[in-house]
Short mmCIF file of C-alpha atoms in Angstrom, two decimals:
data_model
loop_
_atom_site.label_atom_id
_atom_site.label_comp_id
_atom_site.label_asym_id
_atom_site.label_seq_id
_atom_site.Cartn_x
_atom_site.Cartn_y
_atom_site.Cartn_z
CA MET K 1 -3.08 25.17 -41.64
CA ARG K 2 -6.85 25.73 -41.55
CA ALA K 3 -7.43 22.01 -40.95
CA THR K 4 -4.84 22.02 -38.15
CA GLY K 5 -6.46 25.05 -36.53
CA GLY K 6 -9.89 23.45 -36.72
CA LEU K 7 -8.58 20.23 -35.16
CA CYS K 8 -7.02 22.19 -32.28
CA LEU K 9 -10.34 23.99 -31.66
CA ILE K 10 -12.19 20.66 -31.55
CA VAL K 11 -9.69 19.20 -29.08
CA ALA K 12 -9.90 22.34 -26.91
CA PHE K 13 -13.71 22.07 -26.90
CA LEU K 14 -13.56 18.43 -25.84
CA LEU K 15 -11.13 19.27 -23.05
CA CYS K 16 -13.31 22.07 -21.67
CA CYS K 17 -16.74 20.46 -22.03
CA PRO K 18 -17.82 19.55 -18.46
CA LEU K 19 -20.60 17.21 -19.58
CA LEU K 20 -18.09 14.73 -20.95
CA HIS K 21 -15.94 14.51 -17.84
CA ALA K 22 -18.24 12.34 -15.71
CA GLN K 23 -16.65 9.38 -14.06
CA GLN K 24 -17.34 5.94 -15.45
CA ASP K 25 -19.78 3.79 -13.50
CA VAL K 26 -17.27 1.17 -12.37
CA PRO K 27 -18.06 -0.49 -9.02
CA ASP K 28 -15.42 0.16 -6.42
CA ILE K 29 -14.43 -2.92 -4.43
CA GLY K 30 -13.50 -0.79 -1.43
CA THR K 31 -12.51 -2.69 1.71
CA ILE K 32 -12.94 -6.43 2.23
CA THR K 33 -13.04 -7.67 5.82
CA ILE K 34 -12.91 -11.16 7.23
CA ARG K 35 -16.40 -10.63 8.65
CA ASP K 36 -17.64 -10.13 5.07
CA LEU K 37 -16.21 -13.54 4.13
CA ARG K 38 -17.92 -15.52 6.90
CA ASP K 39 -20.76 -17.83 6.02
CA SER K 40 -24.02 -16.61 7.53
CA GLY K 41 -27.72 -16.92 6.92
CA ASP K 42 -27.98 -13.57 5.18
CA MET K 43 -25.39 -14.30 2.47
CA PRO K 44 -27.82 -13.67 -0.42
CA GLU K 45 -28.47 -10.22 1.00
CA ARG K 46 -24.77 -9.45 1.61
CA PRO K 47 -22.85 -10.64 -1.46
CA VAL K 48 -19.07 -10.58 -1.33
CA ALA K 49 -17.28 -8.68 -4.12
CA TYR K 50 -16.48 -11.27 -6.74
CA THR K 51 -12.74 -11.35 -7.07
CA MET K 52 -10.43 -14.33 -7.21
CA ALA K 53 -9.04 -13.59 -3.75
CA ALA K 54 -12.49 -13.10 -2.24
CA GLU K 55 -13.82 -16.25 -3.87
CA THR K 56 -10.90 -18.30 -2.52
CA ALA K 57 -11.37 -16.92 0.98
CA PHE K 58 -15.12 -17.49 0.79
CA ARG K 59 -14.67 -21.12 -0.24
CA LYS K 60 -12.30 -21.68 2.67
CA GLY K 61 -14.73 -20.06 5.06
CA LEU K 62 -17.55 -22.18 3.68
CA GLY K 63 -15.48 -25.32 4.26
CA VAL K 64 -14.92 -24.30 7.86
CA ALA K 65 -18.64 -23.70 8.44
CA GLU K 66 -19.53 -27.11 7.07
CA GLY K 67 -17.09 -28.94 9.33
CA GLY K 68 -14.28 -29.19 6.82
CA PRO K 69 -10.60 -29.68 7.62
CA GLY K 70 -10.30 -26.12 8.88
CA ASN K 71 -13.25 -26.32 11.30
CA PHE K 72 -11.49 -26.05 14.66
CA SER K 73 -14.84 -25.62 16.42
CA VAL K 74 -15.30 -29.41 16.20
CA TYR K 75 -12.60 -29.88 18.81
CA ALA K 76 -13.87 -26.98 20.92
CA SER K 77 -17.31 -28.59 21.19
CA ALA K 78 -15.91 -31.99 22.27
CA LYS K 79 -16.10 -32.99 25.96
CA LYS K 80 -12.38 -33.76 26.13
CA GLU K 81 -9.28 -32.79 24.24
CA PRO K 82 -8.17 -35.05 21.36
CA PRO K 83 -5.34 -37.44 22.21
CA ASP K 84 -1.84 -36.11 21.58
CA GLU K 85 0.30 -38.74 19.90
CA TYR K 86 3.45 -37.02 21.16
CA GLY K 87 2.32 -36.78 24.77
CA ASP K 88 2.54 -33.72 26.97
CA VAL K 89 5.51 -31.96 25.38
CA LYS K 90 6.28 -28.55 26.87
CA ALA K 91 8.02 -25.65 25.20
CA GLU K 92 10.97 -25.97 27.61
CA ASP K 93 11.53 -29.60 26.53
CA VAL K 94 12.37 -28.55 22.96
CA GLY K 95 14.49 -25.57 23.91
CA GLU K 96 11.86 -22.88 23.27
CA SER K 97 10.69 -20.26 25.69
CA ALA K 98 7.06 -20.32 26.69
CA PRO K 99 4.97 -17.36 25.53
CA ALA K 100 4.35 -14.68 28.13
CA LEU K 101 1.00 -14.53 29.83
CA GLY K 102 -1.51 -12.62 27.74
CA SER K 103 0.73 -12.60 24.66
CA SER K 104 -0.18 -14.21 21.38
CA SER K 105 1.43 -17.48 20.34
CA ASP K 106 1.20 -16.47 16.72
CA PRO K 107 4.71 -15.50 15.53
CA TYR K 108 3.15 -13.24 12.90
CA GLY K 109 0.88 -11.43 15.32
CA ASP K 110 -2.89 -11.28 15.25
CA VAL K 111 -3.28 -11.51 11.51
CA ALA K 112 -6.80 -12.96 11.53
CA THR K 113 -8.64 -9.85 12.66
CA ASP K 114 -11.76 -8.16 11.43
CA GLU K 115 -9.86 -5.11 10.25
CA GLY K 116 -10.30 -4.39 6.57
CA VAL K 117 -7.72 -5.13 3.93
CA SER K 118 -7.28 -2.05 1.76
CA VAL K 119 -7.63 -2.64 -1.93
CA ALA K 120 -5.85 -0.24 -4.29
CA PRO K 121 -8.41 1.79 -6.22
CA ARG K 122 -8.53 1.18 -9.94
CA PRO K 123 -7.89 4.20 -12.16
CA ARG K 124 -11.15 5.14 -13.86
CA ILE K 125 -12.03 7.32 -16.81
CA ALA K 126 -15.29 8.36 -18.43
CA ASP K 127 -16.27 6.66 -21.68
CA PRO K 128 -19.22 8.70 -22.99
CA LEU K 129 -18.25 8.06 -26.63
CA ARG K 130 -18.22 4.29 -26.29
CA PRO K 131 -20.16 3.54 -29.55
CA PHE K 132 -17.68 5.67 -31.50
CA ASN K 133 -14.72 4.22 -29.60
CA VAL K 134 -15.85 0.63 -30.20
CA ALA K 135 -16.24 1.38 -33.92
CA MET K 136 -12.74 2.92 -34.02
CA TYR K 137 -11.34 -0.06 -32.09
CA HIS K 138 -12.69 -2.50 -34.67
CA PHE K 139 -11.43 -0.22 -37.46
CA ASN K 140 -7.92 -0.16 -35.98
CA ASP K 141 -8.11 -3.91 -35.41
CA LYS K 142 -8.78 -4.48 -39.12
CA VAL K 143 -6.06 -2.00 -40.08
CA TYR K 144 -3.58 -3.91 -37.92
CA PHE K 145 -4.37 -7.35 -39.35
CA TRP K 146 -4.85 -6.17 -42.94
CA VAL K 147 -2.14 -3.48 -43.19
CA TRP K 148 0.25 -3.07 -40.28
CA LYS K 149 1.00 -6.72 -39.55
CA PRO K 150 1.49 -7.84 -43.19
CA ALA K 151 3.63 -4.77 -43.88
CA ALA K 152 5.71 -5.28 -40.72
CA THR K 153 6.07 -9.02 -41.40
CA GLY K 154 7.25 -8.45 -44.96
CA TYR K 155 9.47 -5.60 -43.80
CA SER K 156 11.14 -7.78 -41.15
CA TYR K 157 11.67 -10.50 -43.77
CA VAL K 158 13.37 -8.10 -46.20
CA VAL K 159 15.26 -5.88 -43.75
CA PRO K 160 17.65 -7.75 -41.42
CA LEU K 161 17.49 -7.19 -37.68
CA PRO K 162 20.73 -5.13 -37.43
CA PHE K 163 19.42 -2.62 -39.97
CA ARG K 164 16.06 -2.39 -38.21
CA ASN K 165 17.92 -1.62 -34.98
CA LEU K 166 19.78 1.17 -36.79
CA PHE K 167 16.49 2.68 -37.94
CA ARG K 168 15.05 2.41 -34.44
CA ASN K 169 18.05 4.23 -32.95
CA PHE K 170 17.86 6.85 -35.70
CA TYR K 171 14.20 7.69 -35.08
CA ARG K 172 14.74 7.60 -31.33
CA ASN K 173 17.54 10.14 -31.65
CA LEU K 174 15.45 12.40 -33.89
CA THR K 175 12.70 12.68 -31.26
CA ALA K 176 15.17 13.83 -28.57
CA PRO K 177 13.86 17.46 -28.71
CA VAL K 178 10.45 16.15 -27.57
CA ARG K 179 11.96 14.54 -24.48
CA ILE K 180 14.29 17.46 -23.76
CA MET K 181 11.56 20.10 -23.86
CA ASN K 182 9.00 18.06 -21.91
CA ASN K 183 11.51 17.28 -19.17
CA LEU K 184 12.12 21.03 -18.90
CA PHE K 185 8.36 21.71 -18.86
CA GLN K 186 8.01 19.21 -15.99
CA GLY K 187 10.74 20.91 -13.94
CA LYS K 188 13.33 18.17 -14.41
CA PRO K 189 16.43 19.94 -15.78
CA GLY K 190 18.67 17.03 -14.79
CA HIS K 191 16.81 14.60 -17.05
CA ALA K 192 16.68 17.24 -19.77
CA GLY K 193 20.47 17.54 -19.53
CA GLU K 194 20.82 13.77 -19.82
CA GLU K 195 18.66 13.72 -22.94
CA LEU K 196 20.66 16.62 -24.42
CA ALA K 197 23.95 14.85 -23.72
CA LYS K 198 22.55 11.64 -25.16
CA PHE K 199 21.44 13.49 -28.30
CA LEU K 200 24.86 15.12 -28.81
CA ILE K 201 26.79 11.88 -28.24
CA ASN K 202 24.58 9.78 -30.49
CA SER K 203 24.53 12.44 -33.22
CA THR K 204 28.35 12.57 -33.34
CA VAL K 205 29.98 9.43 -31.99
CA GLY K 206 26.88 7.41 -32.83
CA VAL K 207 27.04 8.45 -36.51
CA GLY K 208 23.88 10.53 -36.74
CA GLY K 209 22.02 8.48 -34.16
CA LEU K 210 22.37 5.14 -35.93
CA ARG K 211 24.00 3.75 -32.79
CA ASN K 212 22.90 4.35 -29.21
CA CYS K 213 26.43 5.01 -28.07
CA ALA K 214 25.38 7.19 -25.14
CA GLU K 215 23.74 4.24 -23.40
CA GLU K 216 26.04 1.48 -24.64
CA CYS K 217 29.33 3.31 -23.98
CA PHE K 218 28.51 5.82 -21.23
CA GLY K 219 25.44 4.35 -19.53
CA ILE K 220 23.23 7.41 -20.15
CA GLU K 221 19.67 6.08 -20.31
CA GLY K 222 17.67 9.31 -20.34
CA ARG K 223 13.98 9.62 -19.52
CA ASN K 224 10.88 9.31 -21.70
CA ALA K 225 8.55 12.30 -21.62
CA ASP K 226 5.72 13.63 -23.77
CA PHE K 227 3.42 16.63 -23.59
CA GLY K 228 0.45 14.55 -22.46
CA GLN K 229 2.52 13.50 -19.46
CA THR K 230 3.50 17.14 -18.91
CA LEU K 231 -0.15 18.20 -18.78
CA GLY K 232 -0.89 15.35 -16.37
CA LYS K 233 2.01 16.39 -14.13
CA TRP K 234 0.49 19.86 -13.86
CA GLY K 235 -2.91 18.51 -12.87
CA VAL K 236 -4.74 18.34 -16.20
CA GLY K 237 -7.03 15.30 -16.26
CA PRO K 238 -7.41 13.00 -19.27
CA GLY K 239 -10.97 14.17 -19.90
CA PHE K 240 -12.47 10.97 -21.25
CA TYR K 241 -11.42 7.88 -23.16
CA LEU K 242 -11.00 8.36 -26.89
CA VAL K 243 -9.92 5.90 -29.59
CA LEU K 244 -8.33 7.66 -32.56
CA PRO K 245 -8.21 6.09 -36.03
CA PHE K 246 -4.77 4.62 -36.83
CA LEU K 247 -3.32 5.94 -33.53
CA GLY K 248 -5.35 3.81 -31.12
CA PRO K 249 -6.25 4.50 -27.45
CA SER K 250 -5.97 8.11 -26.35
CA SER K 251 -7.79 10.96 -24.61
CA PRO K 252 -8.32 14.67 -25.37
CA ARG K 253 -5.34 15.49 -23.16
CA ASP K 254 -3.04 12.97 -24.83
CA GLY K 255 -4.42 13.76 -28.28
CA PHE K 256 -3.59 17.44 -27.81
CA GLY K 257 -0.21 16.37 -26.41
CA PHE K 258 0.43 14.38 -29.59
CA LEU K 259 -0.11 17.52 -31.68
CA VAL K 260 2.33 19.50 -29.54
CA ASP K 261 4.91 16.69 -29.69
CA TRP K 262 4.42 16.51 -33.46
CA ALA K 263 5.35 20.20 -33.67
CA MET K 264 8.60 19.49 -31.78
CA ARG K 265 9.64 16.61 -34.04
CA PRO K 266 12.31 17.58 -36.63
CA GLN K 267 10.63 15.22 -39.14
CA THR K 268 7.58 17.49 -39.15
CA TYR K 269 9.51 20.18 -41.00
CA VAL K 270 10.72 17.96 -43.81
CA GLY K 271 7.74 19.03 -45.92
CA THR K 272 5.99 22.36 -46.37
CA GLU K 273 2.82 21.50 -44.40
CA PHE K 274 2.15 20.40 -40.84
CA PHE K 275 0.86 17.09 -42.21
CA ASP K 276 2.06 16.13 -45.68
CA TYR K 277 3.30 13.08 -47.53
CA GLN K 278 6.92 13.50 -46.43
CA ASN K 279 6.55 13.72 -42.65
CA VAL K 280 3.58 11.32 -42.53
CA GLY K 281 5.57 8.85 -44.66
CA LEU K 282 8.48 9.02 -42.21
CA PHE K 283 6.04 8.48 -39.34
CA VAL K 284 4.54 5.43 -41.08
CA HIS K 285 7.99 3.94 -41.68
CA GLU K 286 8.88 4.57 -38.04
CA LYS K 287 5.75 2.71 -36.89
CA ILE K 288 6.25 -0.20 -39.28
CA ASN K 289 9.85 -0.56 -38.13
CA SER K 290 8.71 -0.47 -34.48
CA THR K 291 5.87 -2.95 -35.12
CA SER K 292 8.33 -5.45 -36.61
CA PHE K 293 9.81 -5.92 -33.11
CA HIS K 294 6.43 -6.60 -31.47
CA ILE K 295 4.56 -8.90 -33.86
CA GLY K 296 2.40 -11.30 -31.86
CA GLU K 297 2.00 -9.21 -28.69
CA TYR K 298 -1.35 -7.71 -29.67
CA GLU K 299 -2.62 -11.10 -30.82
CA ALA K 300 -1.72 -12.66 -27.44
CA LEU K 301 -3.46 -9.86 -25.54
CA LYS K 302 -6.58 -10.13 -27.68
CA LYS K 303 -6.71 -13.91 -27.30
CA ALA K 304 -6.40 -13.75 -23.51
CA ALA K 305 -8.99 -10.99 -23.03
CA VAL K 306 -12.67 -11.66 -22.41
CA ASP K 307 -13.55 -8.26 -23.90
CA PRO K 308 -10.60 -6.91 -25.95
CA TYR K 309 -12.03 -3.38 -26.05
CA VAL K 310 -12.34 -3.15 -22.26
CA SER K 311 -8.92 -4.76 -21.80
CA MET K 312 -7.25 -2.27 -24.14
CA ARG K 313 -8.97 0.61 -22.37
CA ASP K 314 -7.95 -0.58 -18.90
CA ILE K 315 -4.36 -1.26 -19.98
CA TYR K 316 -4.08 2.17 -21.56
CA ILE K 317 -5.52 3.95 -18.50
CA GLN K 318 -3.24 2.03 -16.14
CA TYR K 319 -0.18 2.68 -18.32
CA ARG K 320 -0.80 6.43 -18.60
CA THR K 321 -1.63 6.75 -14.91
CA ASP K 322 1.58 4.99 -13.93
CA PHE K 323 3.57 6.99 -16.51
CA ILE K 324 2.35 10.28 -15.04
CA GLU K 325 2.25 9.53 -11.31
CA ASN K 326 5.29 7.31 -10.82
CA ARG K 327 7.83 8.98 -13.07
#
């Protein structure tokens, strides 16, 4: 209990320390206008934000300026109009009404204007502990390839898929108190009632939660919720980015939320201590069983990323932001 109390004090200190809550220096793209994409003599002094969309638009604009296929000013500067191979065909001849005087002939309206195109702001978070976080990322990476993946691969080879599904349903049903309480904390009694009904149905008709009968038979899906999300719903910020050993990407808010959720898990009280061999062993088996369904996903993400650490951080921030704001 002393170790648990000390850990809670450390997390509380990290949450309250104002020096570690500075925003990360990530350039904001802001607003991109068509005027910004035009080719002009001062382009080296006015660089366009380097995104794939901006680069494509810039290349098209550059082709127009150099007299490419899209350079309609070539015809405007000619002394006479180019010959029309179809002759003088009027709108009335093809059954269309002529556009009114002063109106635009563009059926989509005046799309090509100089008004800015709003770009959704990227969620940002401070990363003052980056050396520590990078070290923990590489540590977790080695743990995955040396421990988690071999264990999950061997486990999936020994335990057939139907039995692994039973274990997944069982652990999911055991963590129902976490979802019930957090839905209540967030002021969503309807979702809390759904989770309670799901827990009762799966614990009885579903044979102790081995079968997800509430969703399969009655269509009750429920709603995921954790205490980190609850804190975010009530306006508590993440603090800063933090990579925890064995647990992966997190933040002081979500790390403290994990401790609260751990206290609401029935597995926690299997042993005599808050963290002991019994409840930690059940947690490890739960994670190995879950990892057996997702072997190869982390490898694909790491292979596709230019900087895996930055990619994992951005994905985690985006996921938690969407989980809190849109649910």
